[in-house]
XYZ file of C-alpha atoms in Angstrom:
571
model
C 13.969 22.202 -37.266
C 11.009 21.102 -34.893
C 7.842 21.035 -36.761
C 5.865 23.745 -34.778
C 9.400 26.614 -36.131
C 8.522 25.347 -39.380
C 7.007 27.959 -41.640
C 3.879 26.900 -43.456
C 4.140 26.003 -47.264
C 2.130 28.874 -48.060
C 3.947 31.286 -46.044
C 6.903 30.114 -47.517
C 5.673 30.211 -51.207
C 4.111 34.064 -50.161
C 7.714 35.382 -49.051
C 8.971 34.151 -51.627
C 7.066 36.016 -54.281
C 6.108 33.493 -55.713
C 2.587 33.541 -55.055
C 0.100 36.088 -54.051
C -2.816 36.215 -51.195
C -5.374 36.585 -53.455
C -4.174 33.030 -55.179
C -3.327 31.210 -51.476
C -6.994 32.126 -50.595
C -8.145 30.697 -53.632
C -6.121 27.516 -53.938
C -7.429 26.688 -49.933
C -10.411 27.271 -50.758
C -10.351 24.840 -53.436
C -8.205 22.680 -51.419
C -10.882 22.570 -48.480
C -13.422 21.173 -51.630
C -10.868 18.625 -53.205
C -8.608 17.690 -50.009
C -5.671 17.627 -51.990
C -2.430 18.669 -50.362
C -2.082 22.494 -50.856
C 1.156 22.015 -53.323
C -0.780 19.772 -55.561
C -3.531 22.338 -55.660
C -1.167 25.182 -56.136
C 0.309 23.050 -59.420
C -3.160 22.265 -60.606
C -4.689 25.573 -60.543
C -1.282 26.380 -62.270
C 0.037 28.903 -59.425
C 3.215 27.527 -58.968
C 5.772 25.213 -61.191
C 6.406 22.151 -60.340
C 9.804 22.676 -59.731
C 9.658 25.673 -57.380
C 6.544 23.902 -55.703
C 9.758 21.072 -54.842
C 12.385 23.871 -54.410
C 10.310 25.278 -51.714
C 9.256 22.259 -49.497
C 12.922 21.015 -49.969
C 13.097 24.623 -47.836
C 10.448 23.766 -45.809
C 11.345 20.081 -44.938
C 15.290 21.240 -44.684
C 16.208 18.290 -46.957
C 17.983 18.345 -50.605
C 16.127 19.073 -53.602
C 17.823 16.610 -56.348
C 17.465 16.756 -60.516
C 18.603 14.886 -63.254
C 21.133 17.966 -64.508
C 23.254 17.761 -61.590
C 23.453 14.150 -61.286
C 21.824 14.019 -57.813
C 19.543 12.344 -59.137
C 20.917 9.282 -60.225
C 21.186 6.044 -58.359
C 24.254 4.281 -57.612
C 24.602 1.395 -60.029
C 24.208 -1.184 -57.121
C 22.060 -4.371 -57.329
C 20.769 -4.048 -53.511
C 18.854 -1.035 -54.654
C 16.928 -3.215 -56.941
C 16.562 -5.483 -54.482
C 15.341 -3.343 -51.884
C 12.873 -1.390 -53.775
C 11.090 -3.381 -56.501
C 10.806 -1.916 -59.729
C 6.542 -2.583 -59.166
C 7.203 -0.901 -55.597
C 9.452 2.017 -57.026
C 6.822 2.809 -59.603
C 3.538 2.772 -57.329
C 4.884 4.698 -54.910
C 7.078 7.089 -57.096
C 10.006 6.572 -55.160
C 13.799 6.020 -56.237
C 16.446 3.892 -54.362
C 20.042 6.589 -54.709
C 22.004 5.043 -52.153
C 22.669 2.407 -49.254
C 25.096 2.496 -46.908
C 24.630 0.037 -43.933
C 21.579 0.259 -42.558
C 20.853 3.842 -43.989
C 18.587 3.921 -47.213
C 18.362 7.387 -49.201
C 15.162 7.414 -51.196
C 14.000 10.497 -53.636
C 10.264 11.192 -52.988
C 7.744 13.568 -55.227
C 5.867 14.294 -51.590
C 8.018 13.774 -48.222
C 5.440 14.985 -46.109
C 3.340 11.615 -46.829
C 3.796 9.923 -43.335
C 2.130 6.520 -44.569
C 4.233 6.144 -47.521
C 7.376 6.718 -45.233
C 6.062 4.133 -43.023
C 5.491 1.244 -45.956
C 8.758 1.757 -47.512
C 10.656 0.956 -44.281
C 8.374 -2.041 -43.572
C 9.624 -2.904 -47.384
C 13.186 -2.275 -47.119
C 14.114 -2.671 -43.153
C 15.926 0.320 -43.425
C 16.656 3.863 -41.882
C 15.774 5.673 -44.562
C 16.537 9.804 -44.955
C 14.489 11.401 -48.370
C 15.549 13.866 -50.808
C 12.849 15.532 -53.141
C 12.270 15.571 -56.761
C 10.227 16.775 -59.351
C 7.520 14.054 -60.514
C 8.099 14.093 -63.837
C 12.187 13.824 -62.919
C 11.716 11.353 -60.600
C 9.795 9.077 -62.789
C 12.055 9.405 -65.861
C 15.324 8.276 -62.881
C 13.055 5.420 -62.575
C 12.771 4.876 -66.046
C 16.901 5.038 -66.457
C 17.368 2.841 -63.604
C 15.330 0.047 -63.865
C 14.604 0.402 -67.751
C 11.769 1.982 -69.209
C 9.299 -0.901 -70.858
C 7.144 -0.801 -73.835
C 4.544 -3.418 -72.547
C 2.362 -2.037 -75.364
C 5.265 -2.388 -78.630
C 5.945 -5.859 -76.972
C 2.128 -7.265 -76.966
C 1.864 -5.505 -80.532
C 5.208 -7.796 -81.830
C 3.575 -10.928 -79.868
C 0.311 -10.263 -81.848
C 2.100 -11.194 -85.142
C 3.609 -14.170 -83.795
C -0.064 -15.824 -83.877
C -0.133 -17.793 -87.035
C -3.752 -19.626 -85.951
C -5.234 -16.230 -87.057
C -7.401 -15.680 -90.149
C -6.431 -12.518 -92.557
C -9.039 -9.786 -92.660
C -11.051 -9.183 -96.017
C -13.939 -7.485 -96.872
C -16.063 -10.225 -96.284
C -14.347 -11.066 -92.973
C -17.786 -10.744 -90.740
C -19.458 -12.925 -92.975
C -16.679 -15.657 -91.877
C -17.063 -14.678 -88.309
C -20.328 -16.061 -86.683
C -20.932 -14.415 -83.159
C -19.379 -17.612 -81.094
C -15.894 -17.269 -83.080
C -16.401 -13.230 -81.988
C -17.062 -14.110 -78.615
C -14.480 -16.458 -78.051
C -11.879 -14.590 -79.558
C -12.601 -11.400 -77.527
C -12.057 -13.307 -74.494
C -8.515 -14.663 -75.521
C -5.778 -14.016 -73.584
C -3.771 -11.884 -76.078
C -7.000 -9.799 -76.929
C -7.855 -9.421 -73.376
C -4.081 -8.124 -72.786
C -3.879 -5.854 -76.240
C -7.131 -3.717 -74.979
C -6.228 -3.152 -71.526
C -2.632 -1.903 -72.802
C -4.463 0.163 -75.764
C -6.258 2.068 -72.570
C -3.611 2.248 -70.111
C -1.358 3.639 -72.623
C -3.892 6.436 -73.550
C -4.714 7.178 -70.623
C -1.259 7.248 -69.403
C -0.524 9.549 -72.447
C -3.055 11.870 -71.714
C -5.376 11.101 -74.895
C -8.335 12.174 -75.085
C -9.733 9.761 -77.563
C -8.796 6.414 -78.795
C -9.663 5.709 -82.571
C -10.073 1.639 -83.608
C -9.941 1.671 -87.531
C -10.172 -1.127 -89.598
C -8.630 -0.916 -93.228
C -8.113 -3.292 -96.490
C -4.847 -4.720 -95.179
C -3.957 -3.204 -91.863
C -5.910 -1.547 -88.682
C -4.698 1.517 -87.300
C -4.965 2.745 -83.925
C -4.870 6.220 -82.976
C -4.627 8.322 -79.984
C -5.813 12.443 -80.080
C -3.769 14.146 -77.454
C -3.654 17.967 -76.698
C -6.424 17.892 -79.907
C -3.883 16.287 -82.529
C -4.010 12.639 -83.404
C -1.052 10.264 -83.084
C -0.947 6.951 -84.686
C 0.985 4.025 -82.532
C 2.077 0.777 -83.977
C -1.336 -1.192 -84.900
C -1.305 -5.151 -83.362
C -1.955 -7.726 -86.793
C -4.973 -7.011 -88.757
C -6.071 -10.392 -87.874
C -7.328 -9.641 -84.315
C -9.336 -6.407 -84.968
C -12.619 -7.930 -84.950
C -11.361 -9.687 -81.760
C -10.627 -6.477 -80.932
C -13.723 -4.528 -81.905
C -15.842 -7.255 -80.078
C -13.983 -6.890 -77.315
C -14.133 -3.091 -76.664
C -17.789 -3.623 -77.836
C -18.767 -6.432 -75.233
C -16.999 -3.312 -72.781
C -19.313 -1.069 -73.862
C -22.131 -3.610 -73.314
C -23.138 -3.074 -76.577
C -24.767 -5.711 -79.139
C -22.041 -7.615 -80.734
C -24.317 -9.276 -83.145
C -25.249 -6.083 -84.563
C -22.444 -4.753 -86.977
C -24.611 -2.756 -89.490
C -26.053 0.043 -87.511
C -23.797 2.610 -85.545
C -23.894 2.378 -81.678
C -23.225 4.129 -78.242
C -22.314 2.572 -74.921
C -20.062 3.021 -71.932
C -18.063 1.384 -69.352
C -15.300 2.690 -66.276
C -12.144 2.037 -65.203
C -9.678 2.040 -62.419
C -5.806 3.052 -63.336
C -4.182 3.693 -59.788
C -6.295 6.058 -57.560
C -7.836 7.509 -61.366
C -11.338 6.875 -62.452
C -11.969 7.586 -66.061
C -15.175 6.833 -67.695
C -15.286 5.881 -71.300
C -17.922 6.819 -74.069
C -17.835 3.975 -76.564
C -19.233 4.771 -80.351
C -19.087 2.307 -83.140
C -19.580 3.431 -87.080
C -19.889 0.590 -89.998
C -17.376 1.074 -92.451
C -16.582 -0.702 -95.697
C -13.366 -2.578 -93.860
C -15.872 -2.820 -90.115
C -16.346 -1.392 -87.462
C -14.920 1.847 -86.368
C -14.828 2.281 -82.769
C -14.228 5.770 -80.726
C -13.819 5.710 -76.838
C -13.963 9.435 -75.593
C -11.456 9.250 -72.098
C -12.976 11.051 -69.100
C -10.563 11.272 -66.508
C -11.760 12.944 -63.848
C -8.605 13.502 -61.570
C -7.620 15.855 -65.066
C -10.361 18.393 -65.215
C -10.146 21.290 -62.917
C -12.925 23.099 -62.432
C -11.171 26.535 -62.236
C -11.347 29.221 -64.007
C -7.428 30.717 -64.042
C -6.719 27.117 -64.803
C -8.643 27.057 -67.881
C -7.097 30.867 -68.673
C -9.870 32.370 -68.291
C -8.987 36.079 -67.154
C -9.407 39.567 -67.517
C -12.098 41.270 -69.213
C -13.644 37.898 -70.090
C -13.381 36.323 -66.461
C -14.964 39.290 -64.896
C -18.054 39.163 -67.235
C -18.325 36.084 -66.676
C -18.410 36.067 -63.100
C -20.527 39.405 -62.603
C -23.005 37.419 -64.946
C -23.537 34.331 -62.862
C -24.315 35.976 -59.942
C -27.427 37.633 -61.579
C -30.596 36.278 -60.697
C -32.317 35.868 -63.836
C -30.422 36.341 -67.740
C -28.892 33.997 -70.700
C -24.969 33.150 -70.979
C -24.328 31.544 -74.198
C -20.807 30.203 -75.005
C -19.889 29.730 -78.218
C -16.896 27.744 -80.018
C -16.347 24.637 -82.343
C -16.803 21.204 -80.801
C -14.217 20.557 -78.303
C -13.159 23.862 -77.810
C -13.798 23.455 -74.177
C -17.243 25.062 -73.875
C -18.743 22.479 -71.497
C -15.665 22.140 -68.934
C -16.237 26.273 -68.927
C -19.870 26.084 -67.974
C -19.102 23.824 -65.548
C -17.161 26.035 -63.996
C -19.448 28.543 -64.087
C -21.770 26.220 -62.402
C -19.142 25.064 -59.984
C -18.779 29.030 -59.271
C -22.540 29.072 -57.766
C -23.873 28.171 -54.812
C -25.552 24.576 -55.125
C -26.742 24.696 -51.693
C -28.617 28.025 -51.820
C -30.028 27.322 -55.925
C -31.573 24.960 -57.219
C -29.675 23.730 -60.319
C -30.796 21.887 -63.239
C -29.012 20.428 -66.628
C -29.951 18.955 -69.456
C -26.963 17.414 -71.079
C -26.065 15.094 -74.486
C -24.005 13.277 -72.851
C -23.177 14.689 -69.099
C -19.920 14.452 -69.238
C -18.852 15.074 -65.521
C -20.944 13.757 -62.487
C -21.078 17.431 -60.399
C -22.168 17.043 -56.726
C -25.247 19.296 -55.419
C -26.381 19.838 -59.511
C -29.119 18.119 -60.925
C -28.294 16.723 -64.440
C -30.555 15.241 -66.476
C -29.380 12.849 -69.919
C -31.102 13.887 -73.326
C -32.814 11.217 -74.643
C -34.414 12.411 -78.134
C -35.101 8.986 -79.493
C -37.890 8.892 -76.381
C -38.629 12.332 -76.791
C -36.603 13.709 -73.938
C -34.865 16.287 -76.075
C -33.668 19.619 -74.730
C -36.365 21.866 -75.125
C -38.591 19.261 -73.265
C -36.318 18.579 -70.639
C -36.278 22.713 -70.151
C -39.992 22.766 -70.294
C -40.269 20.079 -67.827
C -37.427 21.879 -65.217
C -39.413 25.147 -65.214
C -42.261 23.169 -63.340
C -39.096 21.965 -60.980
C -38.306 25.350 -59.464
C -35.453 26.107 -60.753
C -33.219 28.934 -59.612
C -30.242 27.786 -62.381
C -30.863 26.184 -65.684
C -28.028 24.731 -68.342
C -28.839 23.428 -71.460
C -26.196 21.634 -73.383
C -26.550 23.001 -76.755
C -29.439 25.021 -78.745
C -29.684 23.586 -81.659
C -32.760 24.865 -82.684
C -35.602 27.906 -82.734
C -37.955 26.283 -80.256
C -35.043 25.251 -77.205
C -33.830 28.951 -77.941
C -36.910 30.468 -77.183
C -37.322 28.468 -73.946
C -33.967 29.789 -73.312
C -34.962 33.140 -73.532
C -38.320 33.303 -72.229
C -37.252 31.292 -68.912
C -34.300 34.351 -68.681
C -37.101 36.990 -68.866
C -39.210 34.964 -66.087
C -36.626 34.806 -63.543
C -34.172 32.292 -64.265
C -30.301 32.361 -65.079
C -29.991 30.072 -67.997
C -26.242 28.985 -69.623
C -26.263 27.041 -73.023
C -23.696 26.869 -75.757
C -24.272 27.624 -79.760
C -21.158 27.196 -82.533
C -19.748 30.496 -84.417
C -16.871 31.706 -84.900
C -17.215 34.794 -82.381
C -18.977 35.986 -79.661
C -20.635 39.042 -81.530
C -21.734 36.144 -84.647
C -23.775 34.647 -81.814
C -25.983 37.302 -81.530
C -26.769 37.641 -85.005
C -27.368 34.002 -85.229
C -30.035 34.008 -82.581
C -31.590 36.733 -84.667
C -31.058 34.751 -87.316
C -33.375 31.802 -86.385
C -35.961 34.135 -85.325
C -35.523 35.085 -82.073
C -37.112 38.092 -81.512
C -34.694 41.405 -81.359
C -37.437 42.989 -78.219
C -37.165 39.880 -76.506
C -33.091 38.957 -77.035
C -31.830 42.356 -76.090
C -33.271 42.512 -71.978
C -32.432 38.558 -71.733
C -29.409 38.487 -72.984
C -26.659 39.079 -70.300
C -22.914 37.909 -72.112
C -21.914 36.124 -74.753
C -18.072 34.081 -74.787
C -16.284 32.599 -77.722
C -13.440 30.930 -76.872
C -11.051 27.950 -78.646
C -7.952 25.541 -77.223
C -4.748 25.820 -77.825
C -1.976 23.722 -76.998
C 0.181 24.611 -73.761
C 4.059 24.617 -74.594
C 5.890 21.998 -72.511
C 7.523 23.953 -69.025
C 10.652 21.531 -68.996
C 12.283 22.610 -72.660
C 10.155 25.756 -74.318
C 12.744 27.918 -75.397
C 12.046 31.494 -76.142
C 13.211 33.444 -79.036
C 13.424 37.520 -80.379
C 10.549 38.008 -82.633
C 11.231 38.409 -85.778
C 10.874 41.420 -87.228
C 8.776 40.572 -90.999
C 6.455 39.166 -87.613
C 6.033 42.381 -86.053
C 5.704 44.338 -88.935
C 2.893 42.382 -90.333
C 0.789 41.248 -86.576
C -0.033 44.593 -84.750
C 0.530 43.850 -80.895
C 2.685 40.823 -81.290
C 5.080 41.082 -78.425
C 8.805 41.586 -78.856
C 9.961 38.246 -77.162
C 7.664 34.889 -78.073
C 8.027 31.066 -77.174
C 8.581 27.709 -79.033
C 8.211 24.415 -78.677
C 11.200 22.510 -78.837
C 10.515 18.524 -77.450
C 11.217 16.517 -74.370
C 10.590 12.944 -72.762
C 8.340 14.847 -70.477
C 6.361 16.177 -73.791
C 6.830 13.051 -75.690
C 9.058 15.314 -78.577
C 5.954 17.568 -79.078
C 6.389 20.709 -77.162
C 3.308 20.550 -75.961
C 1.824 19.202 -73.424
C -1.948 20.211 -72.194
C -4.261 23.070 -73.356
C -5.015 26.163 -72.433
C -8.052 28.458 -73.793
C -8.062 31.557 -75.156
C -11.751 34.018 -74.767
C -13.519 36.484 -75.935
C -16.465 37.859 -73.681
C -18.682 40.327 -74.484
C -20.751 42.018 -71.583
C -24.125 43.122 -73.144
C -24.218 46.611 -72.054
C -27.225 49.002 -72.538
C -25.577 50.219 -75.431
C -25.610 46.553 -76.677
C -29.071 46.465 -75.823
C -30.045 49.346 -78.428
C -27.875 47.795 -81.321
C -29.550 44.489 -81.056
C -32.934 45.762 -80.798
C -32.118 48.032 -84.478
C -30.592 44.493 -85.689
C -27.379 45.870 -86.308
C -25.102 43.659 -87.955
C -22.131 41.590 -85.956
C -19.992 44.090 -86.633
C -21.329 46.918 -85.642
C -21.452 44.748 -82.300
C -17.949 43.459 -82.066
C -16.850 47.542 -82.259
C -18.981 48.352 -79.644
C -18.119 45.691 -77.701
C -14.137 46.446 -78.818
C -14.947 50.046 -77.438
C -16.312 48.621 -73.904
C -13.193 46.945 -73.608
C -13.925 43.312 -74.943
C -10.308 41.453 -75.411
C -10.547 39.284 -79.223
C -9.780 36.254 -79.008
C -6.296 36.589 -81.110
C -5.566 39.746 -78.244
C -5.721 36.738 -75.591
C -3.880 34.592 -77.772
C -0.987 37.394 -78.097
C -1.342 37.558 -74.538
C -0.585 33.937 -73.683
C 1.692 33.828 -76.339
C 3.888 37.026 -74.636
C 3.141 34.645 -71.331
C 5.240 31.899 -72.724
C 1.631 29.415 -72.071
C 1.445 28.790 -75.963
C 3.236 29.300 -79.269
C 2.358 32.033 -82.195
C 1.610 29.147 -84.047
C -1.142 28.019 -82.315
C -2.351 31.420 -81.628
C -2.738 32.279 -85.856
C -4.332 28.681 -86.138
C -6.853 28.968 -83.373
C -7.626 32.843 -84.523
C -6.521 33.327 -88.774
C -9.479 34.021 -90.554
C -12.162 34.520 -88.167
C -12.056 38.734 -88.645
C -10.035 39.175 -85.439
C-alpha cells in the first residue's frame, strides 16, 4: 500500500478500540516534548501493550507480525545467518537474521519504520532484505536462543577465583593495604572489568541500587529491583577492597579515608542511556560498604497515568497545581515515589509562564525550565534557608524536598498564605496523619487550615509481569474477610522476561485528600485524624487499600502486594 493510503498509527490504534482521543492527545503531546516515536510513547505512558502496539503497525506496515509461540520466530539453523548479522550487530540494533534465500535476507525488527537502521543493515549484509515485526522483549530472547545467551558477569566472577596472587581478607586487611597497593589494584584489569559488569548488569536488570558488602569470609553483592533485593554470585573476597577503591576513585571520593562515611557521584553511558550514580560509603567492622543509587533517566516518565495516579486523587491533584498560591504536601515512606510525583506535578506547570524554584537533598532529576537548587546543610544551605532566600527570587512555584522540621514548615506555610504555591513531602502513614502531624510540631491550626490546599499519601507496589500473570477466581475465605475485594484477582507466576519474579516495574497506589471548607473547620477545632479521614471518606477520598483493590481488579498488581503496601495502616 503506497504510504500516503496508509492510515496513521493512531488512527489505526483509535479504530481499533484500543485507545481513546483523550489518551492520543495526551501521548502527542508528550511525544512533541520527548520526540519519541508515538508507539514508544503510547507503551511508556502505558496506553497500549507492547504486543498490540506490534500487532497494529504489522497492520499498518502490511508485513507479518512473528512470536516465539508460533515458531515464526525462530531462525533457520544456518551458519550464513551468523555470518551475515554479527551477534554484536544483531544485539545493537535488535534485529534477528530468520532466513536467506539468494540474495533475499528476512530480518525481524522491534521498529520497521526506522529508515536508517534499514539502510545500515543492508550496507552490513549486501542483501535485499524484507522485515517482519516482533515484540522487543521476544525479539531479544530469539537472539538470546540463537546466538546463545552469555553470562559475561558469572564468567568474570569464576575468573576472579582463578587469581591466586591475591591476599585473603581479614579484619585487619586495610591495615595491610597502604593507598599505592589500593590504587594499583583498582586499576587492574580484572577489577576494572568486574565493576563495569557489576553496573551494566544492574542497570540492564533494572536495579535500582547496587549494595557492595564486605563480610568475615565472603563479600556479597546485591541488586534492589522493583524495591526487593537480590543477591548475585559475589567475585573472591580478595578483590573487594580493589573493588571498593575502585567504585570509590568513580565517585571521586578520598580513597585514603576509610573511617568516616562518604558521598560522591559519577555518570555513565550504556547505549543511547544516561544514568547518573549516587555513590555512599559506610565503615563497617569487615570495610567499607558502598551504595550506588541508579538514575536512569530514559526510565522515569514524568506522567501521571503512568505512575497510576487517577481518579479522585489525580483530579485533586491537578485542580491544586493550578492554584496560584496554597501547600501540597505528599506523604509516604522513603522511596515510595514521592519525589518522581512532585515532579510531575511540576512537569504539569507551565515553566515558561512561572517562575519555579527547588530546593532538593539530592536533585535527583535535572528538569529543564525549573530552577533547582542542592541542600547543602554542612555550609548552612539547609532547606528553610534556601526557601527564605527564593522568596527574595520571585517566585511564582516553590518545592521543598522534605520538612523535616518546625521552622522549614512554617516557611512553607507562611509563603502559601503570601502568594505562592509551595509542594514539599513529610512521612506518615496517611494523608489525614499529615495534618495532625503539622499540628503536631506546632503549626498553628488558624494559619494551616486557609494554606493548606491537599494532602497525598501514596506507596509502590510491584507491577505483575504482562507476558505470564495468570488470573485466578477469588477465593471465597478472601472475600468474606476483605470488603470490596473483586471477584476475579491476578498472580504472579515467572518468566525470562520477569527474571522468575512476576514482577516487573512498579506502580503506585494514592490517597488524596482535597481540603474542603469543611476540612477547613475540622482543622481549625484540631480534630483528630480521624475525624478527618471520614470527612474526607465522605467527600469522596479513595484509601489507599481502595486503589490497591482497584489495581489489583485491573490485573496491574497482586493482592499480595496490595495487603503489604496497605495492612495495618487503619485503611
Amino acid at each position: 500500500m503506497p504510504a500516503r493510503d496508509r492510515l496513521k498509527l493512531g488512527e489505526l490504534l483509535l479504530r481499533k478500540g484500543l485507545i481513546t482521543t483523550a489518551q492520543l492527545n495526551e501521548a502527542m503531546g508528550r511525544q512533541r516534548k520527548t520526540r519519541e516515536r508515538l508507539g514508544e510513547t503510547l507503551v511508556a505512558l502505558g496506553m497500549v501493550t507492547e504486543e498490540d502496539l506490534a500487532k497494529t503497525l504489522a497492520e499498518q506496515l502490511q508485513i507479518p507480525y512473528a512470536t516465539l509461540a508460533d515458531g515464526s520466530l525462530r531462525p533457520e539453523k544456518r551458519p550464513a545467518l551468523a555470518a551475515l548479522i554479527p551477534e554484536e550487530t544483531a544485539r545493537r540494533y535488535h534485529a534477528l537474521p530468520l532466513g536467506v534465500r539468494d540474495d533475499h535476507l528476512t530480518i525481524a525488527l522491534v521498529d520497521p519504520l526506522d529508515l536508517l537502521l534499514q539502510d545500515n543493515l543492508r550496507q552490513i549484509t549486501g542483501k535485499t532484505l524484507s522485515f517482519v515485526i516482533a515484540k522487543r522483549s521476544e525479539l531479544d530472547r530469539a537472539i538470546d536462543i540463537f546466538y546463545g545467551a552469555k553470562d559475561y558477569l558469572s564468567q568474570a566472577v569464576q575468573e576472579s577465583f582463578q587469581d591466586t596472587t591475591a591476599e585473603a581478607l581479614g579484619e585487619d586487611s586495610d591495615a595491610r593495604l597502604n593507598l599505592d597497593d589500593l590504587i594499583a589494584k583498582a586499576g587492574e584489569p580484572t577489577v576494572v572489568k568486574l565493576v563495569d559488569l557489576i553496573i551494566r548488569e544492574a542497570i540492564n536488570s533494572r536495579a535500582s541500587d547496587i549494595h557492595v558488602e564486605p563480610g568475615a569470609a565472603r563479600m556479597a553483592i546485591r541488586y534492589r529491583i522493583d524495591g526487593v533485593m537480590h543477591e548475585i554470585s559475589p567475585p573472591s573476597a580478595s578483590l573487594f577492597p580493589a573493588i571498593a577503591s575502585r567504585l570509590k576513585i568513580l565517585a571521586k571520593l578520598d580513597i585514603a579515608e576509610r573511617r568516616l562515611p562518604q558521598d560522591g557521584g559519577f555518570s555513565v553511558k550504556l547505549a543511547d542511556r544516561a544514568i547518573d550514580i549516587r555513590a555512599s560509603t559506610v565503615p563497617t567492622i569487615y570495610g567499607e560498604k558502598v551504595v550506588l543509587r541508579l538514575l536512569d533517566k530514559s526510565t522515569v516518565i514524568l506522567d501521571f497515568q503512568a505512575l497510576g495516579l487517577s481518579g479522585p486523587a489525580r483530579a485533586a491533584l491537578e485542580r491544586a497545581i493550578t492554584m496560584p498560591f496554597g501547600l501540597v504536601f505528599l506523604t509516604g515512606p522513603t522511596g515510595s515515589g514521592k519525589t518522581t510525583t512532585l515532579y510531575t506535578a511540576l512537569s504539569r506547570i507551565d515553566a515558561a509562564a512561572k517562575n519555579i524554584m527547588t530546593i532538593e537533598d539530592p536533585v535527583e532529576y535535572k528538569i529543564p525550565g525549573i530552577n533547582q537548587v542542592q541542600a547543602k546543610p554542612q555550609i548552612g544551605l539547609t532547606f528553610a534557608a534556601g526557601l527564605r532566600a527564593f522568596l527574595r527570587q520571585d517566585p511564582d512555584v516553590m518545592m521543598v524536598g522534605e520538612v523535616r522540621d518546625l521552622e522549614t514548615a512554617e516557611i512553607c506555610v507562611r509563603a502559601a498564605l503570601t502568594g505562592h504555591l509551595v509542594l514539599s513531602t513529610l512521612h506518615t502513614n496517611d494523608a489525614a496523619s499529615t495534618i495532625t502531624r503539622l499540628l503536631d510540631i506546632g503549626i498553628e491550626p488558624y494559619l494551616l487550615a486557609p494554606s493548606l490546599l491537599m494532602v497525598m499519601a501514596q506507596r509502590l507496589v510491584r507491577r505483575l509481569c504482562p507476558e505470564c500473570k495468570e488470573a485466578y477466581p477469588t477465593p471465597e475465605p478472601i472475600r468474606a474477610q476483605i470488603p470490596g475485594v473483586p471477584e476475579t484477582l491476578y498472580r504472579a507466576k515467572g518468566c525470562d522476561l520477569c527474571r522468575k519474579t512476576g514482577y516487573k516495574g512498579r506502580v503506585g497506589l494514592y490517597e488524596g485528600l482535597p481540603v474542603t471548607d469543611t476540612v477547613q473547620e475540622l482543622i481549625t477545632r484540631r480534630e483528630p485524624a480521624a475525624r478527618l479521614a471520614e470527612e474526607a471518606r465522605r467527600a469522596g477520598m479513595t484509601t489507599l487499600a481502595e486503589d490497591g483493590l482497584s489495581k489489583a481488579a485491573a490485573g496491574l498488581t497482586s493482592l499480595e502486594e496490595v495487603m503489604s503496601a496497605t495492612m495495618g495502616r487503619g485503611e
